[in-house]
């Protein structure tokens, strides 16, 4: 009996001591030849999109908003938390986090609807391009190229955090369009180091047209078509204080960029160049245009805003104020 117990204890210790399999943050990958072909085509397509845009605005970019409507599809194998069941509040928190992460880009996300499907095979086995994913998206995908479809699944069989289609993929396979993420990567989820909702932020970056900031083949060459992200050959793991994978090129690695592979706590930013690329991509391939909006501020009674470039105007007897720009905003083609 003692011998049997000893064997059992050794087996338990062995399981506990076994190394934890590292999760793959993202399944997206682009080869150098694909990159060249895609960017060459984009240069042509973008000029056509500019010529055909129905609403173009002159004036500061801060008074334009790129609104993206979201359909969230919960895929679960049971109604328990470990079975993939997440609440409407969890999803609303995810959209709020997404808006915080994209706050300086001009993009704003609005949750349009939530669906829930119980399917153990989809929950466990969905992967990019496989039969389970095809069946799932055929059954659930809604909207056109402007609608962001998000699928939260378990990835139980492949150890993955997420993947996404790119904007240019839509025309060839509309129902395949969307983002797939690990359900436990949402804010407050159970996936250690990846539970601040930044897997969704990363994958939505792909959906909006961004590449990884590092080379998918490990080379020190331009790999993301963005001028203000330094050349980077290696993906970042964890949250290092600094990293320079291409010492012969200017700048350090973008370890805090949402399009790297750092832990969630390390990801904090998009660059202005990435923001401009996303806007150009969605105009070209998704038909999403940045439309004008007038931001409002709620101020205490009697408080004024000392901005010399702005006029403040009371719009009611309450403390609701309207910020009115002094420059003209011109609409073309409306």
Short mmCIF file of C-alpha atoms in Angstrom, two decimals, residues 24-28 71-75 122-130 132-134 136-137 140-141 148-156 158 160-166 175-186 198-204 206-207:
data_model
loop_
_atom_site.label_atom_id
_atom_site.label_comp_id
_atom_site.label_asym_id
_atom_site.label_seq_id
_atom_site.Cartn_x
_atom_site.Cartn_y
_atom_site.Cartn_z
CA UNK A 24 0.43 31.48 -28.86
CA UNK A 25 -0.79 35.08 -28.78
CA UNK A 26 -1.85 35.24 -32.41
CA UNK A 27 -2.14 32.92 -35.40
CA UNK A 28 -1.77 35.70 -37.99
CA UNK A 71 -21.62 41.79 -33.01
CA UNK A 72 -20.36 39.46 -30.24
CA UNK A 73 -20.88 35.70 -30.54
CA UNK A 74 -20.38 33.69 -27.35
CA UNK A 75 -19.44 30.08 -28.12
CA UNK A 122 -16.72 24.74 -31.93
CA UNK A 123 -15.69 25.83 -28.43
CA UNK A 124 -12.80 23.38 -28.28
CA UNK A 125 -11.62 22.98 -31.85
CA UNK A 126 -12.14 26.18 -33.86
CA UNK A 127 -8.95 27.28 -35.61
CA UNK A 128 -8.20 29.50 -38.61
CA UNK A 129 -9.53 27.87 -41.75
CA UNK A 130 -10.70 24.56 -40.27
CA UNK A 132 -15.40 23.98 -37.29
CA UNK A 133 -14.57 27.62 -37.90
CA UNK A 134 -16.23 27.58 -41.31
CA UNK A 136 -19.44 28.51 -36.96
CA UNK A 137 -19.02 31.61 -39.08
CA UNK A 140 -23.45 33.19 -37.04
CA UNK A 141 -21.78 35.92 -39.10
CA UNK A 148 -16.92 43.62 -36.54
CA UNK A 149 -17.91 40.05 -35.67
CA UNK A 150 -16.20 38.81 -32.49
CA UNK A 151 -16.27 35.11 -31.57
CA UNK A 152 -15.19 34.06 -28.07
CA UNK A 153 -14.18 30.38 -27.89
CA UNK A 154 -12.13 27.97 -25.76
CA UNK A 155 -9.26 26.96 -28.08
CA UNK A 156 -8.96 23.89 -25.84
CA UNK A 158 -4.57 24.33 -29.76
CA UNK A 160 -4.15 29.94 -28.83
CA UNK A 161 -5.19 33.43 -27.72
CA UNK A 162 -6.68 34.67 -30.98
CA UNK A 163 -6.57 35.44 -34.68
CA UNK A 164 -8.30 37.72 -37.18
CA UNK A 165 -8.98 38.32 -40.82
CA UNK A 166 -7.49 41.39 -42.52
CA UNK A 175 -18.59 35.25 -44.06
CA UNK A 176 -15.07 34.44 -42.87
CA UNK A 177 -14.55 38.03 -41.75
CA UNK A 178 -14.04 38.67 -38.04
CA UNK A 179 -12.01 38.18 -34.89
CA UNK A 180 -11.76 34.99 -32.79
CA UNK A 181 -10.45 35.22 -29.22
CA UNK A 182 -9.98 33.04 -26.15
CA UNK A 183 -12.96 33.73 -23.89
CA UNK A 184 -10.81 33.88 -20.73
CA UNK A 185 -8.63 36.69 -22.15
CA UNK A 186 -11.33 39.30 -21.52
CA UNK A 198 -5.73 43.20 -24.95
CA UNK A 199 -5.96 40.03 -27.03
CA UNK A 200 -9.12 41.53 -28.49
CA UNK A 201 -7.34 44.87 -28.97
CA UNK A 202 -4.48 43.13 -30.81
CA UNK A 203 -6.77 41.12 -33.07
CA UNK A 204 -8.98 44.12 -33.85
CA UNK A 206 -5.39 43.17 -37.59
CA UNK A 207 -9.08 43.53 -38.52
#
